[in-house]
PDB file of C-alpha atoms in Angstrom:
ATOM      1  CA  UNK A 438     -71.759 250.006  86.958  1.00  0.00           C
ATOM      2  CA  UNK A 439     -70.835 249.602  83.116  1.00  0.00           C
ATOM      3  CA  UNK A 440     -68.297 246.776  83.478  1.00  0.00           C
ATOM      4  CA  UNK A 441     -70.253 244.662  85.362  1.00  0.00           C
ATOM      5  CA  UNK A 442     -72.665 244.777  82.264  1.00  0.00           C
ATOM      6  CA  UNK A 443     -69.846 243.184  80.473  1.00  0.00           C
ATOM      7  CA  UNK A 444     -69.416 239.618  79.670  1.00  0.00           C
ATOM      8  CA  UNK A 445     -66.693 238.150  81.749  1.00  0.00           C
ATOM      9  CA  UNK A 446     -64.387 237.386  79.284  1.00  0.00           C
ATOM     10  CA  UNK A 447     -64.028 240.765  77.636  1.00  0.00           C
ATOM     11  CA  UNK A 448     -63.337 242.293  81.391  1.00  0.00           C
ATOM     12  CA  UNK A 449     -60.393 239.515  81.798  1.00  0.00           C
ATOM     13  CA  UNK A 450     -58.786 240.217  78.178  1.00  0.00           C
ATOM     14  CA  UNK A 451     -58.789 243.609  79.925  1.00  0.00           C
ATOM     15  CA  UNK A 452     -57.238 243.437  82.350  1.00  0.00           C
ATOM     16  CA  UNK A 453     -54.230 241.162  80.710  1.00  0.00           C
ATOM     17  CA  UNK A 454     -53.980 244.416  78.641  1.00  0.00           C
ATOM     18  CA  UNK A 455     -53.542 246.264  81.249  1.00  0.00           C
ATOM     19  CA  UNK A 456     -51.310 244.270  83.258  1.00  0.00           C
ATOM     20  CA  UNK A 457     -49.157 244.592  79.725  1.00  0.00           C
ATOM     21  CA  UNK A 458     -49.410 248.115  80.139  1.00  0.00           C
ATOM     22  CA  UNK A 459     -48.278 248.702  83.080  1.00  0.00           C
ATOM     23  CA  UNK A 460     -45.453 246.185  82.842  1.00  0.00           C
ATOM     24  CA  UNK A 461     -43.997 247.826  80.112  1.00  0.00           C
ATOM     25  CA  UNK A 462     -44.211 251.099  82.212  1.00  0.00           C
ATOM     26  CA  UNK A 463     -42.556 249.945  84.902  1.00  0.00           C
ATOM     27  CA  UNK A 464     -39.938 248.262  82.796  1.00  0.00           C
ATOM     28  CA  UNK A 465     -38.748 251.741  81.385  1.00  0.00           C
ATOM     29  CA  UNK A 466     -38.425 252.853  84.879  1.00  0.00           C
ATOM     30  CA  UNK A 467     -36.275 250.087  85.599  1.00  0.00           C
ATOM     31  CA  UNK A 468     -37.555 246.602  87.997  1.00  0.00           C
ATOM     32  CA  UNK A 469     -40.895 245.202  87.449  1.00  0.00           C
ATOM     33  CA  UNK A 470     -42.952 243.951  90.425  1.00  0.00           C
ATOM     34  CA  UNK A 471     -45.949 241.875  90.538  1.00  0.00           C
ATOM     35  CA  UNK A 472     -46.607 243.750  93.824  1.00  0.00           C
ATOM     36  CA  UNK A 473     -46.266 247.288  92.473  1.00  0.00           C
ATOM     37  CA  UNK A 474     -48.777 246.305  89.319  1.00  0.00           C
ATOM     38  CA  UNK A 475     -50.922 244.634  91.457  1.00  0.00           C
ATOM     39  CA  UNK A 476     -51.244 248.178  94.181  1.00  0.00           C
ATOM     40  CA  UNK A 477     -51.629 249.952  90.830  1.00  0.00           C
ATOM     41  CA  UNK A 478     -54.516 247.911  89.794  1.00  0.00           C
ATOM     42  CA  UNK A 479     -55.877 248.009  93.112  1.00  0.00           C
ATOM     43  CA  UNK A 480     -55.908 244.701  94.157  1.00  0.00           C
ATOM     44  CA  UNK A 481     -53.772 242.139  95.831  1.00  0.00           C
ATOM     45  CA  UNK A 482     -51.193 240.380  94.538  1.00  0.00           C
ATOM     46  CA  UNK A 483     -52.957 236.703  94.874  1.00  0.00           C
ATOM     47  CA  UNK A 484     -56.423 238.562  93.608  1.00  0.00           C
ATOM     48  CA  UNK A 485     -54.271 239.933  90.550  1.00  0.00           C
ATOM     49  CA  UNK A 486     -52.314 236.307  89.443  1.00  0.00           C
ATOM     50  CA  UNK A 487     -56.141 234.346  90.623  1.00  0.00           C
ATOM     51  CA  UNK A 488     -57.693 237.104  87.983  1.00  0.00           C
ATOM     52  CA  UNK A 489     -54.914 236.585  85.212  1.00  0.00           C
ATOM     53  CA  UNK A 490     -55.143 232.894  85.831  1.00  0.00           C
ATOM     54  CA  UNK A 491     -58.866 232.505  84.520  1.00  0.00           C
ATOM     55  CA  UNK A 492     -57.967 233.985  81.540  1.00  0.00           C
ATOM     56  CA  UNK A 493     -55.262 231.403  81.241  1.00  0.00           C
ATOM     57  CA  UNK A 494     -52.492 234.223  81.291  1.00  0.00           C
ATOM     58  CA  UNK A 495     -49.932 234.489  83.897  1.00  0.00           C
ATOM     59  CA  UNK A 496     -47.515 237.579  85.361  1.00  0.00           C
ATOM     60  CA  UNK A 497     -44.510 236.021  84.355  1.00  0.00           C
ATOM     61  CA  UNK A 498     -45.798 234.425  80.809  1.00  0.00           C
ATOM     62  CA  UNK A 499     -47.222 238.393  80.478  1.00  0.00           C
ATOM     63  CA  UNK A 500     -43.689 240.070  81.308  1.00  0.00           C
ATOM     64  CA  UNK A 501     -42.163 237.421  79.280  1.00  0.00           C
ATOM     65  CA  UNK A 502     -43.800 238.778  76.371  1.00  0.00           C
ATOM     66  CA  UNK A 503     -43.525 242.342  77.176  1.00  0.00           C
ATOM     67  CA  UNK A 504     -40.036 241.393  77.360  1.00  0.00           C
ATOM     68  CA  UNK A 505     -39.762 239.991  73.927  1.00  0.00           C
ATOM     69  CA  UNK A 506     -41.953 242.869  72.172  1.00  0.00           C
ATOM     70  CA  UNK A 507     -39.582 245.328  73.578  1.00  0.00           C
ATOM     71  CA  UNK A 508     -36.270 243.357  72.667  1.00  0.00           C
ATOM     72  CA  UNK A 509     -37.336 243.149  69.260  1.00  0.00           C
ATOM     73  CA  UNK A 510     -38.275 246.759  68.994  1.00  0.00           C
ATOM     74  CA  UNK A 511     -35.292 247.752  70.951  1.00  0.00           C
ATOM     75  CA  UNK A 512     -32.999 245.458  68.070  1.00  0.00           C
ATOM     76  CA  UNK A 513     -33.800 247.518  65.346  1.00  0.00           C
ATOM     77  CA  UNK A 514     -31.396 250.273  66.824  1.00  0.00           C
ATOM     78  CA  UNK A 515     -28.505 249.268  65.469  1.00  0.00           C
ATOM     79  CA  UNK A 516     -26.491 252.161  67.330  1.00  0.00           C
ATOM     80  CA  UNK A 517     -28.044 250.485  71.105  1.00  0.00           C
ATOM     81  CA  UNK A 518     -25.708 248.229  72.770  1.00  0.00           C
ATOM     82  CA  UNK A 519     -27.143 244.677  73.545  1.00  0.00           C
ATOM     83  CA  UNK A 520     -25.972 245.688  77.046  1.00  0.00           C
ATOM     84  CA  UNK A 521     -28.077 248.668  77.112  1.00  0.00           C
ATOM     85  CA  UNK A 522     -31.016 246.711  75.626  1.00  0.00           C
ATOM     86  CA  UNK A 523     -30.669 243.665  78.531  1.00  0.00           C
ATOM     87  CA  UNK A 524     -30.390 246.327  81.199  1.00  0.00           C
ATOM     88  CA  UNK A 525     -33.879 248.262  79.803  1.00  0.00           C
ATOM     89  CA  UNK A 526     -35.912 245.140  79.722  1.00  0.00           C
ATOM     90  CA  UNK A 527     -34.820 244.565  83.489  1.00  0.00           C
ATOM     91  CA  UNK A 528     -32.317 241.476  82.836  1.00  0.00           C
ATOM     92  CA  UNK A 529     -29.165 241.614  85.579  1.00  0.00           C
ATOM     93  CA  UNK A 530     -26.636 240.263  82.966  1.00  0.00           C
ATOM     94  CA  UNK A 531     -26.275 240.436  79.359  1.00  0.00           C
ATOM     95  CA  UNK A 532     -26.026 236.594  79.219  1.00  0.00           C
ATOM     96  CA  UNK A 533     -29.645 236.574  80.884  1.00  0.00           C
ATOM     97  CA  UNK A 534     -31.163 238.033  78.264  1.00  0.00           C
ATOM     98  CA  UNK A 535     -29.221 236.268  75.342  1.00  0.00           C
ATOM     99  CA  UNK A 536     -30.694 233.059  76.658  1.00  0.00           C
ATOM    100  CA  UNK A 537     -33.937 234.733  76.542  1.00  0.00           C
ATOM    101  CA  UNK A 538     -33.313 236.191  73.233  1.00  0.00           C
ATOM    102  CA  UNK A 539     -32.401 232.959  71.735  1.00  0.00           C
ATOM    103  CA  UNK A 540     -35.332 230.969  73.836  1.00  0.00           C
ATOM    104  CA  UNK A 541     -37.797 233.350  71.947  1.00  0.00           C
ATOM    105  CA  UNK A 542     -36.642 233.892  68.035  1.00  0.00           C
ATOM    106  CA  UNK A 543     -34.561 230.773  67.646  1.00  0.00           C
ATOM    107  CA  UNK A 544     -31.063 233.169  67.066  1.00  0.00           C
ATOM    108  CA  UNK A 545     -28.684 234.686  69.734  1.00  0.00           C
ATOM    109  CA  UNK A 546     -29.144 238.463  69.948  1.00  0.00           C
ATOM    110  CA  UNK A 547     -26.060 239.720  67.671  1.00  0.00           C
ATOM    111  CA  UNK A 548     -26.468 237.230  65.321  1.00  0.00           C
ATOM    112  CA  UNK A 549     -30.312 238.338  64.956  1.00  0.00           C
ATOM    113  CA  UNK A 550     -29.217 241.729  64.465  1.00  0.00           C
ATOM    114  CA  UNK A 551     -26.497 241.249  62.170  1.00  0.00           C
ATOM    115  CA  UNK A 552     -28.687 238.512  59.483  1.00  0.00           C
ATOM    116  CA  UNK A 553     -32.304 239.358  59.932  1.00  0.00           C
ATOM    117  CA  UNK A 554     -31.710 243.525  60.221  1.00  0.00           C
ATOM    118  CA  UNK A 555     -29.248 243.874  57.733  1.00  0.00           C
TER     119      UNK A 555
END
């Protein structure tokens, strides 16, 4: 088989990419699940976080960043309500994700919009 040819790194940094993939997949269809990426990928769900944990990477540190890729994108629609934006990215409340929002670029979500898009 070719990717057992493969050094083990490169198949690890894989499958992170992967797991990005399909997070940001299942976060346009609304909830993310470590079980549902995990049955998608073919393995179980310990296999899948013991896999992502050599690499150093966890599920939640990957959906975190998924997260924050796609709120940034999302921002640049000025016409997109931060509601809208929260509820896409899988957050229950609006405050949720203007925690997040501030916890990643420093800057609440309207006032990120309103001085660094302008």
């Amino acid at each position: 088989m070719a990717s057992e040819n493969l050094a083990p790194e490169a198949s690890i940094r894989s499958l992170g990419g992967r797991v990005s993939s399909l997070i940001k997949a299942q976060l346009e269809r609304g909830k993310v699940g470590v079980e549902t990426v995990a049955g998608q990928l073919n393995m179980s769900r310990y296999t899948l976080h013991k896999k992502l944990r050599q690499e150093g990477l966890t599920f939640a540190s990957l959906l975190e960043q998924v997260r924050r890729d796609q709120a940034i994108a999302y921002m640049k629609d000025k016409s997109k309500p931060l509601v809208e934006i929260a509820e896409q990215l899988g957050f229950s409340e609006l405050s949720a994700f203007s925690r997040a929002f501030k916890r990643w670029m420093g800057t609440p979500p309207a006032e990120y919009r309103s001085l660094k898009l302008s």
